[in-house]
PDB file of C-alpha atoms and ligand atoms in Angstrom:
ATOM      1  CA  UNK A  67     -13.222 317.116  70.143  1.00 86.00           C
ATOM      2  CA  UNK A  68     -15.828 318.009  72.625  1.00 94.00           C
ATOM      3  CA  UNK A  69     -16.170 317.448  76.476  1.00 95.00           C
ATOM      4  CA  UNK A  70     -19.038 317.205  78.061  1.00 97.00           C
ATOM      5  CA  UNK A  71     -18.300 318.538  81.687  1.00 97.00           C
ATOM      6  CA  UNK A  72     -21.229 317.818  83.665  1.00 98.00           C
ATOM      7  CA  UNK A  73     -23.560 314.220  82.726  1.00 98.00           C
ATOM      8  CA  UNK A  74     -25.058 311.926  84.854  1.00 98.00           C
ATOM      9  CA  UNK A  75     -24.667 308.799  83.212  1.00 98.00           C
ATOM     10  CA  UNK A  76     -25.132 306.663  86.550  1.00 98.00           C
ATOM     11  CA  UNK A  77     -29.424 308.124  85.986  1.00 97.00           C
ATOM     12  CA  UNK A  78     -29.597 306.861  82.794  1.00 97.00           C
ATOM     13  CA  UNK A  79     -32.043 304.852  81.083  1.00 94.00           C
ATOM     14  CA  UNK A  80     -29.005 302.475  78.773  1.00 97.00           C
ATOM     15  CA  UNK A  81     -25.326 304.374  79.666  1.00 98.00           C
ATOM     16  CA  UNK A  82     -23.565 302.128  77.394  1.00 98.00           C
ATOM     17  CA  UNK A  83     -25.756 303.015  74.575  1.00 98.00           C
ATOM     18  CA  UNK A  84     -25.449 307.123  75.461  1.00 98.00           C
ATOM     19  CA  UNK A  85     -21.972 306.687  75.759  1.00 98.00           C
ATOM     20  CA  UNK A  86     -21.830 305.249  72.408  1.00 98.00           C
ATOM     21  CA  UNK A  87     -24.243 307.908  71.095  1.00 98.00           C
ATOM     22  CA  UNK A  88     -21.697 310.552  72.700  1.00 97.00           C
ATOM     23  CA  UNK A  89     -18.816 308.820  70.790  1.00 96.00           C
ATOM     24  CA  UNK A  90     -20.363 308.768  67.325  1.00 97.00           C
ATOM     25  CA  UNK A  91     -21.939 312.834  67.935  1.00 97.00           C
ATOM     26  CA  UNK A  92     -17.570 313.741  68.188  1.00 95.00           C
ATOM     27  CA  UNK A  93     -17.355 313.511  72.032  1.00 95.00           C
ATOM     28  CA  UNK A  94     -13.837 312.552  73.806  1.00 93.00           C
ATOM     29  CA  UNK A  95     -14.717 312.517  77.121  1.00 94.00           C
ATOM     30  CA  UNK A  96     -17.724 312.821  79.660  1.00 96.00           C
ATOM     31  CA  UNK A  97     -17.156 313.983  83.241  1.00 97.00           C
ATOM     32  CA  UNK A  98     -19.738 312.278  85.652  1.00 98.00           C
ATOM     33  CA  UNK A  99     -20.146 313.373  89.295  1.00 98.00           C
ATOM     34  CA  UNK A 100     -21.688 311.409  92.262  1.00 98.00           C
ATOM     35  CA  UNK A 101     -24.038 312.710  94.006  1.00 98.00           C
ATOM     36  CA  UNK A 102     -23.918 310.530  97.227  1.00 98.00           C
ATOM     37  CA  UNK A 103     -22.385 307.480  98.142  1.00 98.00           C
ATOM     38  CA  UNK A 104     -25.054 305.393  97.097  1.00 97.00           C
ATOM     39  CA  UNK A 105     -23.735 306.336  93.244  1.00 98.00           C
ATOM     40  CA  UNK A 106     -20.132 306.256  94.159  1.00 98.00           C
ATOM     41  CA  UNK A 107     -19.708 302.600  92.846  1.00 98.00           C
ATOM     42  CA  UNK A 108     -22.131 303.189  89.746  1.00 98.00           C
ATOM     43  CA  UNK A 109     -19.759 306.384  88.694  1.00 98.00           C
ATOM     44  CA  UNK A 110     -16.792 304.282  89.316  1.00 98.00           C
ATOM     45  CA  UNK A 111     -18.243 301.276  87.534  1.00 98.00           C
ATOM     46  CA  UNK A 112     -19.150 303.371  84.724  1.00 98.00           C
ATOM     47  CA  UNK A 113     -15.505 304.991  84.322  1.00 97.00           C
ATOM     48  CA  UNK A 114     -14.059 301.748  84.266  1.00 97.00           C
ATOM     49  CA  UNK A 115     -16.129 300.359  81.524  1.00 98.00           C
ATOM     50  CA  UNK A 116     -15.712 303.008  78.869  1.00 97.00           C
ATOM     51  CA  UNK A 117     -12.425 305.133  78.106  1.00 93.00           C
ATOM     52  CA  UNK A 118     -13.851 308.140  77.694  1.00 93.00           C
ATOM     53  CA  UNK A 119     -15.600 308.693  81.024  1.00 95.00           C
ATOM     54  CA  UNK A 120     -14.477 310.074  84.079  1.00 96.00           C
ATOM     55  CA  UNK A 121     -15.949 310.615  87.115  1.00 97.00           C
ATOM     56  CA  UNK A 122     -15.843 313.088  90.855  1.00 98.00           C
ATOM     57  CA  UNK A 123     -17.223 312.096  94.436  1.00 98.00           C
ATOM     58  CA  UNK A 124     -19.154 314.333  96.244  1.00 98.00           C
ATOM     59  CA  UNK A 125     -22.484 314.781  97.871  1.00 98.00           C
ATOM     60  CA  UNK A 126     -24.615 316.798  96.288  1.00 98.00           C
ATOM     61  CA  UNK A 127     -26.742 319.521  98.253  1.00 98.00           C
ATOM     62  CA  UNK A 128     -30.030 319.202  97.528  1.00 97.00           C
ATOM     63  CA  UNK A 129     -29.400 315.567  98.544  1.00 97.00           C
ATOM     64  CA  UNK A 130     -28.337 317.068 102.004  1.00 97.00           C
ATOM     65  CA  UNK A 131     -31.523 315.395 103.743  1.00 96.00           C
ATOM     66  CA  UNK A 132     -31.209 311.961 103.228  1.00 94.00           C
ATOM     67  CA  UNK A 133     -27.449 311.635 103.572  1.00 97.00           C
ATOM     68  CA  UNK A 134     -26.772 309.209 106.318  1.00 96.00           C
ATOM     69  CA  UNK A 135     -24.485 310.589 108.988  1.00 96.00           C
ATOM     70  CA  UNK A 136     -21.226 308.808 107.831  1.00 98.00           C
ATOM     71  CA  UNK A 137     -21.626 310.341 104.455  1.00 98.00           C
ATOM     72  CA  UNK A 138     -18.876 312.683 104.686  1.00 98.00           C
ATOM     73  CA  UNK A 139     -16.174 309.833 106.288  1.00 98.00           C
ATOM     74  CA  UNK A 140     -17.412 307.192 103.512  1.00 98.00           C
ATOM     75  CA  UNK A 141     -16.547 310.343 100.839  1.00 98.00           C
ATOM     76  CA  UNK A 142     -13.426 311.222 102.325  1.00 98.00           C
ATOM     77  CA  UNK A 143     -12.238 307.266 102.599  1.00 98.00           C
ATOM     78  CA  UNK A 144     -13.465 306.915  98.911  1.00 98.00           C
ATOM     79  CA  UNK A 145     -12.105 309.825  97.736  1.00 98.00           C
ATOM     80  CA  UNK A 146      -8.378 308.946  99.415  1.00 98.00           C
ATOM     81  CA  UNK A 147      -8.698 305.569  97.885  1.00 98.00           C
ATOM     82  CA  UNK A 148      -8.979 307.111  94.283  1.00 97.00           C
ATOM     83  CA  UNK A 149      -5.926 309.297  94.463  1.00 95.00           C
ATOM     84  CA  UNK A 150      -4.415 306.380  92.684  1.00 93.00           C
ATOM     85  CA  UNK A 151      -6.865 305.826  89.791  1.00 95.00           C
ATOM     86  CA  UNK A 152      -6.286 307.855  86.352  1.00 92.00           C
ATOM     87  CA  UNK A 153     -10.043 307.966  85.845  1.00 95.00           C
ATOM     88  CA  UNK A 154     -10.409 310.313  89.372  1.00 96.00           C
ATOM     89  CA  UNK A 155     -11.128 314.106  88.843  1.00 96.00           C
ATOM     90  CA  UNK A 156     -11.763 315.312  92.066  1.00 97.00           C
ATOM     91  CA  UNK A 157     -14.745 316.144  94.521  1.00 98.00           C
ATOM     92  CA  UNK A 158     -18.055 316.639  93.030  1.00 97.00           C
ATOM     93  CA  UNK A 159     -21.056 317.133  92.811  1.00 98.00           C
ATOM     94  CA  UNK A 160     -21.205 319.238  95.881  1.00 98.00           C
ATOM     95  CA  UNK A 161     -22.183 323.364  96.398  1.00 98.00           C
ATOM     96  CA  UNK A 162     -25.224 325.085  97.792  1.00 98.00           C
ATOM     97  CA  UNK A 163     -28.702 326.221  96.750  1.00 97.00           C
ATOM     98  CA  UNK A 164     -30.552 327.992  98.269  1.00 97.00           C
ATOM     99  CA  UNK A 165     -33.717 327.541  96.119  1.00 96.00           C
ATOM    100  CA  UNK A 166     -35.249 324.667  96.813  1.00 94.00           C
ATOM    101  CA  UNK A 167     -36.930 325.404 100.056  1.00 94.00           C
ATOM    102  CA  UNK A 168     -36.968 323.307 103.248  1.00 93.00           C
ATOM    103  CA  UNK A 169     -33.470 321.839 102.726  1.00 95.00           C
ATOM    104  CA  UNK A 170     -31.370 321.919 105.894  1.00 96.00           C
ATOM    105  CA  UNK A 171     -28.837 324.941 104.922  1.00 96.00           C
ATOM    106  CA  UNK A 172     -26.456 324.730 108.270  1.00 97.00           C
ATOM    107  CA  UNK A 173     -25.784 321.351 107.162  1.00 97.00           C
ATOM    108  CA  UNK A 174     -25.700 321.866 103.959  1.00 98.00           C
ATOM    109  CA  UNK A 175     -23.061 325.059 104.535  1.00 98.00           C
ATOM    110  CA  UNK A 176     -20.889 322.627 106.843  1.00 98.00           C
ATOM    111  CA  UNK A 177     -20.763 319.719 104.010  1.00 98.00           C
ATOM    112  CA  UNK A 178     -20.019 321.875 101.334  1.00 98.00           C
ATOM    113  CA  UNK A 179     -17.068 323.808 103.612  1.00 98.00           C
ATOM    114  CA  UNK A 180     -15.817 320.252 104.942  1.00 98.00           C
ATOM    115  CA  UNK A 181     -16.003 319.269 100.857  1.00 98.00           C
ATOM    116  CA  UNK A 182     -14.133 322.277 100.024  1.00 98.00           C
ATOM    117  CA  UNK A 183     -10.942 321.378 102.587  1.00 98.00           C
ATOM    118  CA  UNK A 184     -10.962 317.734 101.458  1.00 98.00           C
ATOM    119  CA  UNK A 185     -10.672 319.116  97.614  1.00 98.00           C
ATOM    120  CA  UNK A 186      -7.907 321.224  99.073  1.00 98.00           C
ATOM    121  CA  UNK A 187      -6.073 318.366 101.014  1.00 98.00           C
ATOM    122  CA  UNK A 188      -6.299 315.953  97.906  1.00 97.00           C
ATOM    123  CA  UNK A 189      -5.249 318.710  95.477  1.00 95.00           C
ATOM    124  CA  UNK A 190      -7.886 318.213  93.348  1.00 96.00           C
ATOM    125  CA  UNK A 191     -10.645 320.568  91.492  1.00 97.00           C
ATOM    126  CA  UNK A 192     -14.285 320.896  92.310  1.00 98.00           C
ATOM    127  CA  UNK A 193     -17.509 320.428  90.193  1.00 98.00           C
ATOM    128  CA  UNK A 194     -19.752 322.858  92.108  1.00 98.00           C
ATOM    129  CA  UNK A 195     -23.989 322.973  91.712  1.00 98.00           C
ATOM    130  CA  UNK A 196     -24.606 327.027  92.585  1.00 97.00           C
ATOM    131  CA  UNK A 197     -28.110 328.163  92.800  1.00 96.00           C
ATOM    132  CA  UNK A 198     -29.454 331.730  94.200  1.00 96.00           C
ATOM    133  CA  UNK A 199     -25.929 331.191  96.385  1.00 97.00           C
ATOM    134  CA  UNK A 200     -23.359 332.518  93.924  1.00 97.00           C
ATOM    135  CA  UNK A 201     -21.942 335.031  96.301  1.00 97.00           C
ATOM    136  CA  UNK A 202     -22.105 332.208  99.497  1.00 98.00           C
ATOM    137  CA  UNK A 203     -20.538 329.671  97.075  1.00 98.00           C
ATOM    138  CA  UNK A 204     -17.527 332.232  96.166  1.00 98.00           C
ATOM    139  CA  UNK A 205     -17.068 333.101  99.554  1.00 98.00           C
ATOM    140  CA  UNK A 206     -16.435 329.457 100.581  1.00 98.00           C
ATOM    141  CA  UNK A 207     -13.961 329.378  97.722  1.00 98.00           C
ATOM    142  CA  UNK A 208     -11.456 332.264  98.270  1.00 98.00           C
ATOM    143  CA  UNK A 209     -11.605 331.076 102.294  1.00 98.00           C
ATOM    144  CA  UNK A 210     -10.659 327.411 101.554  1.00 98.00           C
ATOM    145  CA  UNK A 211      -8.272 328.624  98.865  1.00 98.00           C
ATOM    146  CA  UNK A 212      -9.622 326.646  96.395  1.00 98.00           C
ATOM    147  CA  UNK A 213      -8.815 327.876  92.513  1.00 97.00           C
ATOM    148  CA  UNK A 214      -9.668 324.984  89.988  1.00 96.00           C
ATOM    149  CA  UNK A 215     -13.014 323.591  88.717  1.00 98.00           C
ATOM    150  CA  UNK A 216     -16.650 324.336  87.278  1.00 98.00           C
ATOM    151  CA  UNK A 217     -19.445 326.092  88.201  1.00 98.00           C
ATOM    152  CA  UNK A 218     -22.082 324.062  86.680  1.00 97.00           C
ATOM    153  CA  UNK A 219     -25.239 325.292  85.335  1.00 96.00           C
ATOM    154  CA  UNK A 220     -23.943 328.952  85.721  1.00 96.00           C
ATOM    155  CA  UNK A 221     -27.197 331.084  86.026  1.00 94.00           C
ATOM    156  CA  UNK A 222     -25.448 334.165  88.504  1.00 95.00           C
ATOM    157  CA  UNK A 223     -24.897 337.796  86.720  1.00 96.00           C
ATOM    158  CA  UNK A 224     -22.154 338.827  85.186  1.00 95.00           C
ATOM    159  CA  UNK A 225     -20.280 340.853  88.262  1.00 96.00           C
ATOM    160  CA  UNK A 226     -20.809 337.306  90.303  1.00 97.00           C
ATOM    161  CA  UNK A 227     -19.672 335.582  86.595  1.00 97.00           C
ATOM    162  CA  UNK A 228     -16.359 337.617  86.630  1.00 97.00           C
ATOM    163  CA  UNK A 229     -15.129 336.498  90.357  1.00 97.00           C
ATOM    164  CA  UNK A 230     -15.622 333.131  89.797  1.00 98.00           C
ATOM    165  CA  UNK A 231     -13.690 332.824  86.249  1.00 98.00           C
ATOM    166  CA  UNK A 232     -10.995 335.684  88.328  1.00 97.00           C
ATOM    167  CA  UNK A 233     -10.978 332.821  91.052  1.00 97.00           C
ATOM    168  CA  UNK A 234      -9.813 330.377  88.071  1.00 97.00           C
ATOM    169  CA  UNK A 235     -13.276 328.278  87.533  1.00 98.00           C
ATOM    170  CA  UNK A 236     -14.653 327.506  84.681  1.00 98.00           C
ATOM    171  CA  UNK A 237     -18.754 327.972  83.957  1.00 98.00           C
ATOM    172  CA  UNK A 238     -20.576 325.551  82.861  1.00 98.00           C
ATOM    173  CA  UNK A 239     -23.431 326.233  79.817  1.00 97.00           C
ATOM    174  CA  UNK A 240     -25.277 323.631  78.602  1.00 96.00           C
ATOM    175  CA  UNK A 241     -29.434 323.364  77.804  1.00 93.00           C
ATOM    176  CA  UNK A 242     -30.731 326.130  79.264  1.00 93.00           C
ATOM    177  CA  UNK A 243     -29.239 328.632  77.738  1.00 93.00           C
ATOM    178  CA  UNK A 244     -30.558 327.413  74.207  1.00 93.00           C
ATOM    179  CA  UNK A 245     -33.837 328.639  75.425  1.00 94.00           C
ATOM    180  CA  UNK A 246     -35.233 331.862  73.442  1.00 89.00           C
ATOM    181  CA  UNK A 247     -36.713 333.210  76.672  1.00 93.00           C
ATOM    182  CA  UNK A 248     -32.922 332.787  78.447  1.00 93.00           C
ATOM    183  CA  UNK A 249     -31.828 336.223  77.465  1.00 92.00           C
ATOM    184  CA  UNK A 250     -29.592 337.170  80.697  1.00 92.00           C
ATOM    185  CA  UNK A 251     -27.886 333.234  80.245  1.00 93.00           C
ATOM    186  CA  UNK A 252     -27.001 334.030  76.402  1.00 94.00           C
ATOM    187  CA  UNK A 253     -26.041 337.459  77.381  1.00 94.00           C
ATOM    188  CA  UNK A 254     -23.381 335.432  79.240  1.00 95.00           C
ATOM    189  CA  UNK A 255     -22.572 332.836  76.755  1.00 95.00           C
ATOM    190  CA  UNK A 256     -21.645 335.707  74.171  1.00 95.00           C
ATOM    191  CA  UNK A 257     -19.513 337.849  76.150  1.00 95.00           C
ATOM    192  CA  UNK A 258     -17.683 336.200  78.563  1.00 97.00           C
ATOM    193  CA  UNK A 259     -14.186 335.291  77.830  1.00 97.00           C
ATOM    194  CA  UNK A 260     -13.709 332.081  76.142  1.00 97.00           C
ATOM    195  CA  UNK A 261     -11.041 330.695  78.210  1.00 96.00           C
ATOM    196  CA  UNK A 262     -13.842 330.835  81.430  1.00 97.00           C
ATOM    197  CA  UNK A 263     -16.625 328.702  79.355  1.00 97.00           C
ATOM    198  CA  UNK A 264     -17.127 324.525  79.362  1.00 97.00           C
ATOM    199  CA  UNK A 265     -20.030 323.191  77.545  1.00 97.00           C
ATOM    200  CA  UNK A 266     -22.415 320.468  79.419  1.00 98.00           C
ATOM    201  CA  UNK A 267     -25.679 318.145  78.899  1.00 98.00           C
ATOM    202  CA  UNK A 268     -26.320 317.406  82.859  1.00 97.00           C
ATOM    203  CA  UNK A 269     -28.130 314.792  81.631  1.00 97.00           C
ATOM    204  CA  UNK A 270     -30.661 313.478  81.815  1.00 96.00           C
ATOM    205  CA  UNK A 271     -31.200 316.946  83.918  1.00 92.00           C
ATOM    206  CA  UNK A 272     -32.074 320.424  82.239  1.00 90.00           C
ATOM    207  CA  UNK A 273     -32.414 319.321  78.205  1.00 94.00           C
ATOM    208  CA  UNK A 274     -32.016 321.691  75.580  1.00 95.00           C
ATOM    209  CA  UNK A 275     -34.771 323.759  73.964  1.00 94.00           C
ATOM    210  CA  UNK A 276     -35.084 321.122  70.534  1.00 95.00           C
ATOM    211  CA  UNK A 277     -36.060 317.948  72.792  1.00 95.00           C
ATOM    212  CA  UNK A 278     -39.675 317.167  73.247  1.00 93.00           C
ATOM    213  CA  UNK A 279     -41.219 316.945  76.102  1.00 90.00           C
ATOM    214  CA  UNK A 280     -40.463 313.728  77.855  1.00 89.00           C
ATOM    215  CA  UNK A 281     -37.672 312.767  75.430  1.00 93.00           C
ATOM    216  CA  UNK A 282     -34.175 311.295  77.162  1.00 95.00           C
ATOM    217  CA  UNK A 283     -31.369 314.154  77.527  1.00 97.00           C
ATOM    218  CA  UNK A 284     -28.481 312.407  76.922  1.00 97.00           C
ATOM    219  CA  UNK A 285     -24.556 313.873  76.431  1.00 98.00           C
ATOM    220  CA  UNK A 286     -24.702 313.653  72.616  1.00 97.00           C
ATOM    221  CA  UNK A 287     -26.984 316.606  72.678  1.00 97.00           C
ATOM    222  CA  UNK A 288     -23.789 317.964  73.359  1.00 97.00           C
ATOM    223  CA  UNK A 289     -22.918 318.201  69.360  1.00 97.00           C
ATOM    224  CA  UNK A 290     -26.098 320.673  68.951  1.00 97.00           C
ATOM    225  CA  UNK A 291     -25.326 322.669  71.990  1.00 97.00           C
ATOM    226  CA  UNK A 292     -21.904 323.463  70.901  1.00 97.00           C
ATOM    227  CA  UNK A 293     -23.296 324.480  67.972  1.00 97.00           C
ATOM    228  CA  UNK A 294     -25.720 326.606  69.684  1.00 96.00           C
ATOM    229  CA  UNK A 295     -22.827 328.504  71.505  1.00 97.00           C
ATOM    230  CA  UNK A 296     -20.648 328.519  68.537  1.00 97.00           C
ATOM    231  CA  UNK A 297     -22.992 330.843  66.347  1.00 95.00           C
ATOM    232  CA  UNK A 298     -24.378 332.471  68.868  1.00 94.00           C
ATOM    233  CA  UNK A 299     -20.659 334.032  69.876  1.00 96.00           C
ATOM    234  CA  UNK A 300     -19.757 333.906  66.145  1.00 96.00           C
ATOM    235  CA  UNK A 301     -17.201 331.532  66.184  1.00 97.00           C
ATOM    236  CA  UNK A 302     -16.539 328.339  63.817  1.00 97.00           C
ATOM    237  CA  UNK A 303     -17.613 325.317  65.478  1.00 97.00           C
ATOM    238  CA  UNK A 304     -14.188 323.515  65.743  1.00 96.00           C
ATOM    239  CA  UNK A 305     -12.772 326.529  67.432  1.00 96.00           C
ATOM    240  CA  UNK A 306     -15.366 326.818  70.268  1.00 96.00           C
ATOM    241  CA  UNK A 307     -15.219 323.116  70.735  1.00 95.00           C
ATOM    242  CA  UNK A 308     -11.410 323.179  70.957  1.00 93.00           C
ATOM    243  CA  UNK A 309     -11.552 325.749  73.566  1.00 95.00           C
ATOM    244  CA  UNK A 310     -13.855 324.498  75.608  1.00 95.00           C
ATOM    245  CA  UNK A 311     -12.269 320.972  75.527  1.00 93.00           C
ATOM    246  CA  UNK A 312      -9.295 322.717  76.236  1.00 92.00           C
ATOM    247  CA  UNK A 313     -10.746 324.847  79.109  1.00 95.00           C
ATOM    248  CA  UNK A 314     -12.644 321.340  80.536  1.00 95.00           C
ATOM    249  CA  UNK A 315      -8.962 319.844  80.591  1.00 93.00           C
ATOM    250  CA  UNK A 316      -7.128 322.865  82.191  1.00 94.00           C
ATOM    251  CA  UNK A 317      -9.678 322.819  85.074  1.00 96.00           C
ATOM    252  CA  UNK A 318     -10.294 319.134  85.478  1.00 96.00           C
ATOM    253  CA  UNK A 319      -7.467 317.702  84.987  1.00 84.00           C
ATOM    254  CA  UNK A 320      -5.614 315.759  87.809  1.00 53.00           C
ATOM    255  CA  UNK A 321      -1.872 317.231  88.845  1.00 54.00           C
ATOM    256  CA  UNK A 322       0.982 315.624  87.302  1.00 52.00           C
ATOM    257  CA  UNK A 323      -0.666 315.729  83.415  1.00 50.00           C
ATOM    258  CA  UNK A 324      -2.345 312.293  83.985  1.00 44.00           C
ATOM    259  CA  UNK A 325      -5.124 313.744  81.357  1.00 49.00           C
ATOM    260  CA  UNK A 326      -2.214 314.419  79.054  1.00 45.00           C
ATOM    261  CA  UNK A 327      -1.604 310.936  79.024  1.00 38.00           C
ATOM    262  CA  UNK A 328      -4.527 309.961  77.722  1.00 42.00           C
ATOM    263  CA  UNK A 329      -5.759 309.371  74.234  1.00 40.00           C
ATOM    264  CA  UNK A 330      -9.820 310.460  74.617  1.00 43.00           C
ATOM    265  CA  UNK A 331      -8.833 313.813  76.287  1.00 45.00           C
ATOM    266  CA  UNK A 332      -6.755 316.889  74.787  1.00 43.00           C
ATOM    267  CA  UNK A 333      -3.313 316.590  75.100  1.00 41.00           C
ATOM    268  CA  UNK A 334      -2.921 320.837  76.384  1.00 41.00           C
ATOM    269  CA  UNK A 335      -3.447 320.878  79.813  1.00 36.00           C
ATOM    270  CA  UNK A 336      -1.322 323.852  80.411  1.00 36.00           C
TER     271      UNK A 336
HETATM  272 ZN1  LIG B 521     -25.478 317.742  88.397  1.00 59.07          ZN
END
């Protein structure tokens, strides 16, 4: 039983053959958010076609600059219209970052608030992308009241680590923290409290330290990664992999049990 939390299957190469892949490596489910509306019908496609994937609308922040000006009105009509399909999560990807320069951040700030409420109004988690804006990502959380969903690609210190599991998020781990020069990211993976970790690929993004250069990241790589975390916090795999299943499910999954319902995801939502 393994989740991967964060993959975007909609960028690539052959999905139905990762997905495959991801079934035979022990995964039960892959969570797959959009990153504008563009990929809103590819994510939906792709959750229709196989039972273990599920998917989030959102638009994504560093995408900020070529979002048309109806983006947010096509997400918020899209994301209305899922309410009633099992395969929904919630809103995703969306967040800040403040790294990549040049990006328009008022807009940016006023998409990811306006995200935020429709989360809120729908009752649904959020799959957040956080970088070098931990503290203004936080802050956007505890004012829109929002306590359910993943911080993806956590790379924030442990203080800034601790408010956002307090807040009831998840963090997401995945390949870059199987990197030996990553020692403040394993530093987190080890001592942070199990119930606040998911495991993730972000394929084809950010692949793990094993892959060669130019090689495919794909959500099997999940298997290894697990792995990776498992020793490293000196756990049995089937333990970590439980939790973190279990941990994907608690924060992701749709009011009302719907996930409980289902055979490819964990039946403890609680
Ligand atoms: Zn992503």
């Amino acid at each position: 039983m393994l989740v991967d939390s964060h993959c975007h299957l909609d960028f690539l190469a052959d999905p139905a053959r990762s997905v495959e892949r991801a079934l035979d490596a022990g995964l039960s489910a892959i969570v797959v958010p959009a990153v504008c509306p563009e990929h809103f019908g590819r994510v939906t496609a792709l959750a229709r076609a196989h039972p273990s994937v599920y998917y989030l609308l959102g638009l994504h922040p560093c995408y900020v600059d070529c979002l048309k000006d109806n983006a947010l009105e096509i997400l918020k009509s899209a994301a209305w219209t899922a309410q009633d399909d099992p395969k929904f999560l919630g809103i995703g990807e969306i967040g800040l970052d403040f790294f990549v320069p040049n990006l328009n951040r008022d807009r940016m700030q006023d998409l990811y608030i306006a995200q935020l409420k429709l989360a809120r109004d729908l009752n649904r988690p959020v799959v957040l992308h956080v970088r070098s804006a931990v503290d203004q990502v936080s802050a956007g959380l505890r004012r829109i009241g929002i306590h359910r969903g993943i911080a993806h690609a956590f790379n924030g210190s442990l203080v800034q680590a601790g408010r956002l599991i307090d807040q009831g998020l998840c963090l997401g781990f995945g390949g870059a923290s199987t990197f030996s020069r990553a020692t403040r990211l394993q530093s987190l993976v080890k001592t942070l409290p199990l119930q606040g970790l998911v495991l993730e690929t972000d394929s084809p993004d950010i692949a793990p330290a094993w892959l060669a250069k130019g090689e495919q990241n794909e959500p099997h790589q999940l298997a290894r990664i697990a792995r990776f975390v498992a020793s490293s916090r000196g756990l049995e795999f089937a333990e970590l992999a439980c939790a973190t299943s279990q941990n994907a499910a608690r924060v992701l999954g749709p009011p009302g049990g719907l996930w409980s319902s289902s055979s490819a995801l964990p039946s403890n939502t609680h």
